[in-house]
């Protein structure tokens, strides 16, 4: 009723957190605050998720690395289980970050493919490698760099002759929740989309 009256817009069900996100008038916020099922009301402001200083550390870490078992791989003993056949094969890993460079030599052969049923008729409308929650579309291009770096740690296969990730045979589902300047909001990170 409040939406029809123009007091509420942009309603999103954030099913992972059992919450909703919306734009609402002050009167609606006050009404919701007295509802017995509402535990908390918060302002969903955009925050700086990754600082320029953190990105500098990432870039410096990449300089001079050689292909093989990186310190992060050794730290979690991933290299010890590779010989047992645990390389991530048949596993889908979702990385929630700033997107992925889908042309990266270490990642391009590991992209998960699914589909989105945009008109909810039970059939695929768009085949995707993930979802862009910042722009609410299927463009997962990394315009910040951090997401590609993290995806490489997870499932880079070493094709570029630099390093190998922890699970080099895993499939990568990219969920872009961080924008081109390292910012994001809770609704970007929790807004649900159904894949198949």
JSON list of C-alpha atoms in Angstrom, two decimals:
[
{"chain": "A", "resi": 1, "resn": "UNK", "atom": "CA", "xyz": [0.00, 0.00, 0.00]},
{"chain": "A", "resi": 2, "resn": "UNK", "atom": "CA", "xyz": [2.83, 2.40, 0.85]},
{"chain": "A", "resi": 3, "resn": "UNK", "atom": "CA", "xyz": [4.53, 1.59, -2.45]},
{"chain": "A", "resi": 4, "resn": "UNK", "atom": "CA", "xyz": [1.33, 2.32, -4.37]},
{"chain": "A", "resi": 5, "resn": "UNK", "atom": "CA", "xyz": [1.07, 5.63, -2.50]},
{"chain": "A", "resi": 6, "resn": "UNK", "atom": "CA", "xyz": [4.61, 6.56, -3.57]},
{"chain": "A", "resi": 7, "resn": "UNK", "atom": "CA", "xyz": [6.02, 6.42, -0.05]},
{"chain": "A", "resi": 8, "resn": "UNK", "atom": "CA", "xyz": [8.26, 3.40, -0.75]},
{"chain": "A", "resi": 9, "resn": "UNK", "atom": "CA", "xyz": [10.32, 2.42, -3.82]},
{"chain": "A", "resi": 10, "resn": "UNK", "atom": "CA", "xyz": [13.15, 0.14, -4.90]},
{"chain": "A", "resi": 11, "resn": "UNK", "atom": "CA", "xyz": [12.12, -2.74, -2.64]},
{"chain": "A", "resi": 12, "resn": "UNK", "atom": "CA", "xyz": [14.58, -5.64, -2.62]},
{"chain": "A", "resi": 13, "resn": "UNK", "atom": "CA", "xyz": [14.25, -8.86, -0.65]},
{"chain": "A", "resi": 14, "resn": "UNK", "atom": "CA", "xyz": [17.65, -9.64, 0.87]},
{"chain": "A", "resi": 15, "resn": "UNK", "atom": "CA", "xyz": [16.91, -13.27, 1.59]},
{"chain": "A", "resi": 16, "resn": "UNK", "atom": "CA", "xyz": [20.41, -14.18, 2.82]},
{"chain": "A", "resi": 17, "resn": "UNK", "atom": "CA", "xyz": [20.06, -11.74, 5.74]},
{"chain": "A", "resi": 18, "resn": "UNK", "atom": "CA", "xyz": [16.28, -12.11, 6.17]},
{"chain": "A", "resi": 19, "resn": "UNK", "atom": "CA", "xyz": [15.80, -8.42, 5.49]},
{"chain": "A", "resi": 20, "resn": "UNK", "atom": "CA", "xyz": [14.62, -5.94, 2.91]},
{"chain": "A", "resi": 21, "resn": "UNK", "atom": "CA", "xyz": [16.17, -2.89, 1.33]},
{"chain": "A", "resi": 22, "resn": "UNK", "atom": "CA", "xyz": [14.11, 0.03, 0.05]},
{"chain": "A", "resi": 23, "resn": "UNK", "atom": "CA", "xyz": [13.81, 3.78, -0.27]},
{"chain": "A", "resi": 24, "resn": "UNK", "atom": "CA", "xyz": [11.13, 5.00, 2.13]},
{"chain": "A", "resi": 25, "resn": "UNK", "atom": "CA", "xyz": [9.69, 8.21, 3.48]},
{"chain": "A", "resi": 26, "resn": "UNK", "atom": "CA", "xyz": [10.30, 9.17, 7.10]},
{"chain": "A", "resi": 27, "resn": "UNK", "atom": "CA", "xyz": [6.70, 8.31, 8.02]},
{"chain": "A", "resi": 28, "resn": "UNK", "atom": "CA", "xyz": [7.11, 4.77, 6.70]},
{"chain": "A", "resi": 29, "resn": "UNK", "atom": "CA", "xyz": [10.36, 4.34, 8.61]},
{"chain": "A", "resi": 30, "resn": "UNK", "atom": "CA", "xyz": [8.61, 5.39, 11.84]},
{"chain": "A", "resi": 31, "resn": "UNK", "atom": "CA", "xyz": [5.74, 2.97, 11.16]},
{"chain": "A", "resi": 32, "resn": "UNK", "atom": "CA", "xyz": [8.16, 0.12, 10.51]},
{"chain": "A", "resi": 33, "resn": "UNK", "atom": "CA", "xyz": [10.10, 0.87, 13.70]},
{"chain": "A", "resi": 34, "resn": "UNK", "atom": "CA", "xyz": [7.06, -0.04, 15.81]},
{"chain": "A", "resi": 35, "resn": "UNK", "atom": "CA", "xyz": [6.29, -3.27, 13.91]},
{"chain": "A", "resi": 36, "resn": "UNK", "atom": "CA", "xyz": [6.93, -6.32, 16.17]},
{"chain": "A", "resi": 37, "resn": "UNK", "atom": "CA", "xyz": [8.70, -8.28, 13.39]},
{"chain": "A", "resi": 38, "resn": "UNK", "atom": "CA", "xyz": [11.27, -5.53, 12.74]},
{"chain": "A", "resi": 39, "resn": "UNK", "atom": "CA", "xyz": [14.43, -5.98, 14.78]},
{"chain": "A", "resi": 40, "resn": "UNK", "atom": "CA", "xyz": [16.55, -3.17, 13.36]},
{"chain": "A", "resi": 41, "resn": "UNK", "atom": "CA", "xyz": [16.34, -0.39, 10.77]},
{"chain": "A", "resi": 42, "resn": "UNK", "atom": "CA", "xyz": [19.59, 0.87, 9.31]},
{"chain": "A", "resi": 43, "resn": "UNK", "atom": "CA", "xyz": [20.74, 3.31, 6.69]},
{"chain": "A", "resi": 44, "resn": "UNK", "atom": "CA", "xyz": [22.26, 1.45, 3.74]},
{"chain": "A", "resi": 45, "resn": "UNK", "atom": "CA", "xyz": [24.97, 3.92, 2.89]},
{"chain": "A", "resi": 46, "resn": "UNK", "atom": "CA", "xyz": [27.75, 3.14, 0.48]},
{"chain": "A", "resi": 47, "resn": "UNK", "atom": "CA", "xyz": [31.07, 2.52, 2.19]},
{"chain": "A", "resi": 48, "resn": "UNK", "atom": "CA", "xyz": [34.67, 2.24, 1.01]},
{"chain": "A", "resi": 49, "resn": "UNK", "atom": "CA", "xyz": [35.16, -1.54, 1.15]},
{"chain": "A", "resi": 50, "resn": "UNK", "atom": "CA", "xyz": [38.69, -1.63, -0.26]},
{"chain": "A", "resi": 51, "resn": "UNK", "atom": "CA", "xyz": [40.98, 1.32, 0.35]},
{"chain": "A", "resi": 52, "resn": "UNK", "atom": "CA", "xyz": [43.62, 2.56, -2.09]},
{"chain": "A", "resi": 53, "resn": "UNK", "atom": "CA", "xyz": [46.23, 1.55, 0.53]},
{"chain": "A", "resi": 54, "resn": "UNK", "atom": "CA", "xyz": [44.96, -2.06, 0.46]},
{"chain": "A", "resi": 55, "resn": "UNK", "atom": "CA", "xyz": [45.13, -2.09, -3.35]},
{"chain": "A", "resi": 56, "resn": "UNK", "atom": "CA", "xyz": [48.74, -0.88, -3.17]},
{"chain": "A", "resi": 57, "resn": "UNK", "atom": "CA", "xyz": [49.61, -3.86, -0.95]},
{"chain": "A", "resi": 58, "resn": "UNK", "atom": "CA", "xyz": [47.95, -6.20, -3.47]},
{"chain": "A", "resi": 59, "resn": "UNK", "atom": "CA", "xyz": [49.92, -4.69, -6.36]},
{"chain": "A", "resi": 60, "resn": "UNK", "atom": "CA", "xyz": [53.22, -4.85, -4.43]},
{"chain": "A", "resi": 61, "resn": "UNK", "atom": "CA", "xyz": [52.56, -8.48, -3.52]},
{"chain": "A", "resi": 62, "resn": "UNK", "atom": "CA", "xyz": [52.25, -9.41, -7.19]},
{"chain": "A", "resi": 63, "resn": "UNK", "atom": "CA", "xyz": [55.69, -8.03, -8.10]},
{"chain": "A", "resi": 64, "resn": "UNK", "atom": "CA", "xyz": [58.38, -10.70, -8.41]},
{"chain": "A", "resi": 65, "resn": "UNK", "atom": "CA", "xyz": [56.24, -13.76, -7.71]},
{"chain": "A", "resi": 66, "resn": "UNK", "atom": "CA", "xyz": [57.04, -17.00, -9.49]},
{"chain": "A", "resi": 67, "resn": "UNK", "atom": "CA", "xyz": [54.76, -19.80, -10.65]},
{"chain": "A", "resi": 68, "resn": "UNK", "atom": "CA", "xyz": [54.11, -22.53, -8.12]},
{"chain": "A", "resi": 69, "resn": "UNK", "atom": "CA", "xyz": [53.04, -22.79, -4.54]},
{"chain": "A", "resi": 70, "resn": "UNK", "atom": "CA", "xyz": [52.67, -19.23, -3.28]},
{"chain": "A", "resi": 71, "resn": "UNK", "atom": "CA", "xyz": [52.85, -18.47, 0.43]},
{"chain": "A", "resi": 72, "resn": "UNK", "atom": "CA", "xyz": [49.02, -18.41, 0.64]},
{"chain": "A", "resi": 73, "resn": "UNK", "atom": "CA", "xyz": [48.86, -21.88, -0.92]},
{"chain": "A", "resi": 74, "resn": "UNK", "atom": "CA", "xyz": [51.49, -23.25, 1.45]},
{"chain": "A", "resi": 75, "resn": "UNK", "atom": "CA", "xyz": [49.91, -21.51, 4.46]},
{"chain": "A", "resi": 76, "resn": "UNK", "atom": "CA", "xyz": [46.68, -23.49, 4.06]},
{"chain": "A", "resi": 77, "resn": "UNK", "atom": "CA", "xyz": [48.61, -26.62, 2.92]},
{"chain": "A", "resi": 78, "resn": "UNK", "atom": "CA", "xyz": [46.71, -26.73, -0.38]},
{"chain": "A", "resi": 79, "resn": "UNK", "atom": "CA", "xyz": [49.83, -27.97, -2.15]},
{"chain": "A", "resi": 80, "resn": "UNK", "atom": "CA", "xyz": [49.87, -31.02, 0.12]},
{"chain": "A", "resi": 81, "resn": "UNK", "atom": "CA", "xyz": [46.35, -32.10, -0.88]},
{"chain": "A", "resi": 82, "resn": "UNK", "atom": "CA", "xyz": [46.77, -31.55, -4.62]},
{"chain": "A", "resi": 83, "resn": "UNK", "atom": "CA", "xyz": [48.61, -34.88, -4.85]},
{"chain": "A", "resi": 84, "resn": "UNK", "atom": "CA", "xyz": [45.57, -36.53, -3.23]},
{"chain": "A", "resi": 85, "resn": "UNK", "atom": "CA", "xyz": [43.39, -35.25, -6.07]},
{"chain": "A", "resi": 86, "resn": "UNK", "atom": "CA", "xyz": [41.81, -32.32, -4.22]},
{"chain": "A", "resi": 87, "resn": "UNK", "atom": "CA", "xyz": [42.27, -29.51, -6.72]},
{"chain": "A", "resi": 88, "resn": "UNK", "atom": "CA", "xyz": [38.78, -28.02, -6.75]},
{"chain": "A", "resi": 89, "resn": "UNK", "atom": "CA", "xyz": [37.54, -30.15, -9.65]},
{"chain": "A", "resi": 90, "resn": "UNK", "atom": "CA", "xyz": [33.71, -30.13, -9.88]},
{"chain": "A", "resi": 91, "resn": "UNK", "atom": "CA", "xyz": [33.51, -27.39, -7.22]},
{"chain": "A", "resi": 92, "resn": "UNK", "atom": "CA", "xyz": [31.94, -23.96, -7.83]},
{"chain": "A", "resi": 93, "resn": "UNK", "atom": "CA", "xyz": [33.43, -21.13, -5.78]},
{"chain": "A", "resi": 94, "resn": "UNK", "atom": "CA", "xyz": [31.73, -17.73, -5.58]},
{"chain": "A", "resi": 95, "resn": "UNK", "atom": "CA", "xyz": [33.94, -14.67, -5.16]},
{"chain": "A", "resi": 96, "resn": "UNK", "atom": "CA", "xyz": [32.10, -11.55, -3.93]},
{"chain": "A", "resi": 97, "resn": "UNK", "atom": "CA", "xyz": [34.32, -8.64, -4.88]},
{"chain": "A", "resi": 98, "resn": "UNK", "atom": "CA", "xyz": [34.87, -6.08, -7.66]},
{"chain": "A", "resi": 99, "resn": "UNK", "atom": "CA", "xyz": [34.32, -8.50, -10.54]},
{"chain": "A", "resi": 100, "resn": "UNK", "atom": "CA", "xyz": [36.63, -10.58, -12.71]},
{"chain": "A", "resi": 101, "resn": "UNK", "atom": "CA", "xyz": [38.79, -10.00, -15.75]},
{"chain": "A", "resi": 102, "resn": "UNK", "atom": "CA", "xyz": [37.22, -12.84, -17.74]},
{"chain": "A", "resi": 103, "resn": "UNK", "atom": "CA", "xyz": [40.06, -12.70, -20.28]},
{"chain": "A", "resi": 104, "resn": "UNK", "atom": "CA", "xyz": [42.76, -13.34, -17.66]},
{"chain": "A", "resi": 105, "resn": "UNK", "atom": "CA", "xyz": [44.84, -16.34, -18.76]},
{"chain": "A", "resi": 106, "resn": "UNK", "atom": "CA", "xyz": [44.64, -18.00, -15.33]},
{"chain": "A", "resi": 107, "resn": "UNK", "atom": "CA", "xyz": [40.87, -17.61, -14.99]},
{"chain": "A", "resi": 108, "resn": "UNK", "atom": "CA", "xyz": [39.19, -17.64, -18.41]},
{"chain": "A", "resi": 109, "resn": "UNK", "atom": "CA", "xyz": [38.96, -21.45, -18.56]},
{"chain": "A", "resi": 110, "resn": "UNK", "atom": "CA", "xyz": [37.43, -21.65, -15.09]},
{"chain": "A", "resi": 111, "resn": "UNK", "atom": "CA", "xyz": [34.34, -19.48, -15.45]},
{"chain": "A", "resi": 112, "resn": "UNK", "atom": "CA", "xyz": [31.13, -20.98, -14.13]},
{"chain": "A", "resi": 113, "resn": "UNK", "atom": "CA", "xyz": [28.23, -20.67, -16.55]},
{"chain": "A", "resi": 114, "resn": "UNK", "atom": "CA", "xyz": [24.61, -20.59, -15.48]},
{"chain": "A", "resi": 115, "resn": "UNK", "atom": "CA", "xyz": [21.52, -18.75, -16.52]},
{"chain": "A", "resi": 116, "resn": "UNK", "atom": "CA", "xyz": [19.13, -16.18, -15.20]},
{"chain": "A", "resi": 117, "resn": "UNK", "atom": "CA", "xyz": [15.40, -16.52, -15.72]},
{"chain": "A", "resi": 118, "resn": "UNK", "atom": "CA", "xyz": [14.61, -12.80, -15.99]},
{"chain": "A", "resi": 119, "resn": "UNK", "atom": "CA", "xyz": [10.95, -13.18, -16.91]},
{"chain": "A", "resi": 120, "resn": "UNK", "atom": "CA", "xyz": [10.39, -16.07, -14.45]},
{"chain": "A", "resi": 121, "resn": "UNK", "atom": "CA", "xyz": [8.91, -18.48, -17.00]},
{"chain": "A", "resi": 122, "resn": "UNK", "atom": "CA", "xyz": [11.24, -21.35, -16.06]},
{"chain": "A", "resi": 123, "resn": "UNK", "atom": "CA", "xyz": [13.51, -21.10, -19.11]},
{"chain": "A", "resi": 124, "resn": "UNK", "atom": "CA", "xyz": [16.96, -19.54, -19.53]},
{"chain": "A", "resi": 125, "resn": "UNK", "atom": "CA", "xyz": [16.88, -15.96, -20.77]},
{"chain": "A", "resi": 126, "resn": "UNK", "atom": "CA", "xyz": [20.50, -14.97, -20.23]},
{"chain": "A", "resi": 127, "resn": "UNK", "atom": "CA", "xyz": [23.58, -17.15, -19.80]},
{"chain": "A", "resi": 128, "resn": "UNK", "atom": "CA", "xyz": [25.94, -15.63, -17.26]},
{"chain": "A", "resi": 129, "resn": "UNK", "atom": "CA", "xyz": [29.26, -16.18, -15.46]},
{"chain": "A", "resi": 130, "resn": "UNK", "atom": "CA", "xyz": [27.91, -14.47, -12.36]},
{"chain": "A", "resi": 131, "resn": "UNK", "atom": "CA", "xyz": [26.04, -11.29, -11.50]},
{"chain": "A", "resi": 132, "resn": "UNK", "atom": "CA", "xyz": [26.79, -7.60, -11.06]},
{"chain": "A", "resi": 133, "resn": "UNK", "atom": "CA", "xyz": [24.89, -6.47, -7.96]},
{"chain": "A", "resi": 134, "resn": "UNK", "atom": "CA", "xyz": [26.26, -2.93, -8.30]},
{"chain": "A", "resi": 135, "resn": "UNK", "atom": "CA", "xyz": [24.46, -2.36, -11.63]},
{"chain": "A", "resi": 136, "resn": "UNK", "atom": "CA", "xyz": [21.98, -5.26, -11.42]},
{"chain": "A", "resi": 137, "resn": "UNK", "atom": "CA", "xyz": [23.07, -6.90, -14.67]},
{"chain": "A", "resi": 138, "resn": "UNK", "atom": "CA", "xyz": [25.33, -9.69, -15.93]},
{"chain": "A", "resi": 139, "resn": "UNK", "atom": "CA", "xyz": [28.39, -7.50, -16.65]},
{"chain": "A", "resi": 140, "resn": "UNK", "atom": "CA", "xyz": [30.96, -8.84, -14.18]},
{"chain": "A", "resi": 141, "resn": "UNK", "atom": "CA", "xyz": [33.95, -6.96, -15.63]},
{"chain": "A", "resi": 142, "resn": "UNK", "atom": "CA", "xyz": [36.44, -6.04, -12.93]},
{"chain": "A", "resi": 143, "resn": "UNK", "atom": "CA", "xyz": [36.99, -2.28, -13.11]},
{"chain": "A", "resi": 144, "resn": "UNK", "atom": "CA", "xyz": [38.94, -2.09, -9.84]},
{"chain": "A", "resi": 145, "resn": "UNK", "atom": "CA", "xyz": [41.33, -5.06, -9.95]},
{"chain": "A", "resi": 146, "resn": "UNK", "atom": "CA", "xyz": [40.84, -6.50, -6.48]},
{"chain": "A", "resi": 147, "resn": "UNK", "atom": "CA", "xyz": [38.28, -9.12, -7.52]},
{"chain": "A", "resi": 148, "resn": "UNK", "atom": "CA", "xyz": [40.52, -10.58, -10.22]},
{"chain": "A", "resi": 149, "resn": "UNK", "atom": "CA", "xyz": [43.38, -10.79, -7.72]},
{"chain": "A", "resi": 150, "resn": "UNK", "atom": "CA", "xyz": [41.19, -12.63, -5.18]},
{"chain": "A", "resi": 151, "resn": "UNK", "atom": "CA", "xyz": [39.78, -14.95, -7.85]},
{"chain": "A", "resi": 152, "resn": "UNK", "atom": "CA", "xyz": [43.36, -15.81, -8.83]},
{"chain": "A", "resi": 153, "resn": "UNK", "atom": "CA", "xyz": [44.18, -16.72, -5.23]},
{"chain": "A", "resi": 154, "resn": "UNK", "atom": "CA", "xyz": [41.14, -18.99, -5.19]},
{"chain": "A", "resi": 155, "resn": "UNK", "atom": "CA", "xyz": [41.32, -20.72, -8.57]},
{"chain": "A", "resi": 156, "resn": "UNK", "atom": "CA", "xyz": [44.03, -19.31, -10.82]},
{"chain": "A", "resi": 157, "resn": "UNK", "atom": "CA", "xyz": [45.58, -22.20, -12.74]},
{"chain": "A", "resi": 158, "resn": "UNK", "atom": "CA", "xyz": [49.06, -20.77, -13.40]},
{"chain": "A", "resi": 159, "resn": "UNK", "atom": "CA", "xyz": [48.68, -20.51, -17.18]},
{"chain": "A", "resi": 160, "resn": "UNK", "atom": "CA", "xyz": [50.20, -17.02, -17.15]},
{"chain": "A", "resi": 161, "resn": "UNK", "atom": "CA", "xyz": [53.35, -18.53, -15.61]},
{"chain": "A", "resi": 162, "resn": "UNK", "atom": "CA", "xyz": [53.17, -16.37, -12.49]},
{"chain": "A", "resi": 163, "resn": "UNK", "atom": "CA", "xyz": [51.31, -18.15, -9.66]},
{"chain": "A", "resi": 164, "resn": "UNK", "atom": "CA", "xyz": [48.79, -20.88, -8.99]},
{"chain": "A", "resi": 165, "resn": "UNK", "atom": "CA", "xyz": [45.69, -20.55, -6.82]},
{"chain": "A", "resi": 166, "resn": "UNK", "atom": "CA", "xyz": [44.53, -22.76, -3.99]},
{"chain": "A", "resi": 167, "resn": "UNK", "atom": "CA", "xyz": [41.97, -24.71, -6.06]},
{"chain": "A", "resi": 168, "resn": "UNK", "atom": "CA", "xyz": [43.25, -24.47, -9.65]},
{"chain": "A", "resi": 169, "resn": "UNK", "atom": "CA", "xyz": [40.54, -26.75, -11.09]},
{"chain": "A", "resi": 170, "resn": "UNK", "atom": "CA", "xyz": [37.54, -25.04, -9.44]},
{"chain": "A", "resi": 171, "resn": "UNK", "atom": "CA", "xyz": [34.88, -23.11, -11.35]},
{"chain": "A", "resi": 172, "resn": "UNK", "atom": "CA", "xyz": [34.56, -19.40, -10.57]},
{"chain": "A", "resi": 173, "resn": "UNK", "atom": "CA", "xyz": [31.18, -17.74, -10.06]},
{"chain": "A", "resi": 174, "resn": "UNK", "atom": "CA", "xyz": [31.74, -13.98, -9.96]},
{"chain": "A", "resi": 175, "resn": "UNK", "atom": "CA", "xyz": [29.43, -11.87, -7.82]},
{"chain": "A", "resi": 176, "resn": "UNK", "atom": "CA", "xyz": [30.34, -8.20, -8.35]},
{"chain": "A", "resi": 177, "resn": "UNK", "atom": "CA", "xyz": [29.43, -6.32, -5.17]},
{"chain": "A", "resi": 178, "resn": "UNK", "atom": "CA", "xyz": [32.12, -3.62, -5.19]},
{"chain": "A", "resi": 179, "resn": "UNK", "atom": "CA", "xyz": [32.20, -0.71, -7.63]},
{"chain": "A", "resi": 180, "resn": "UNK", "atom": "CA", "xyz": [35.06, 0.82, -9.63]},
{"chain": "A", "resi": 181, "resn": "UNK", "atom": "CA", "xyz": [36.30, 2.90, -6.68]},
{"chain": "A", "resi": 182, "resn": "UNK", "atom": "CA", "xyz": [36.18, 0.12, -4.09]},
{"chain": "A", "resi": 183, "resn": "UNK", "atom": "CA", "xyz": [32.79, 1.04, -2.61]},
{"chain": "A", "resi": 184, "resn": "UNK", "atom": "CA", "xyz": [29.73, -1.04, -1.96]},
{"chain": "A", "resi": 185, "resn": "UNK", "atom": "CA", "xyz": [26.62, -1.27, 0.16]},
{"chain": "A", "resi": 186, "resn": "UNK", "atom": "CA", "xyz": [25.00, -4.02, 2.18]},
{"chain": "A", "resi": 187, "resn": "UNK", "atom": "CA", "xyz": [22.11, -4.31, -0.28]},
{"chain": "A", "resi": 188, "resn": "UNK", "atom": "CA", "xyz": [24.61, -4.81, -3.13]},
{"chain": "A", "resi": 189, "resn": "UNK", "atom": "CA", "xyz": [26.23, -7.62, -1.20]},
{"chain": "A", "resi": 190, "resn": "UNK", "atom": "CA", "xyz": [23.07, -9.35, -0.03]},
{"chain": "A", "resi": 191, "resn": "UNK", "atom": "CA", "xyz": [20.53, -8.74, -2.79]},
{"chain": "A", "resi": 192, "resn": "UNK", "atom": "CA", "xyz": [19.48, -12.15, -4.06]},
{"chain": "A", "resi": 193, "resn": "UNK", "atom": "CA", "xyz": [19.29, -13.44, -7.59]},
{"chain": "A", "resi": 194, "resn": "UNK", "atom": "CA", "xyz": [18.37, -16.98, -8.55]},
{"chain": "A", "resi": 195, "resn": "UNK", "atom": "CA", "xyz": [20.75, -18.90, -10.78]},
{"chain": "A", "resi": 196, "resn": "UNK", "atom": "CA", "xyz": [20.33, -22.32, -12.30]}
]
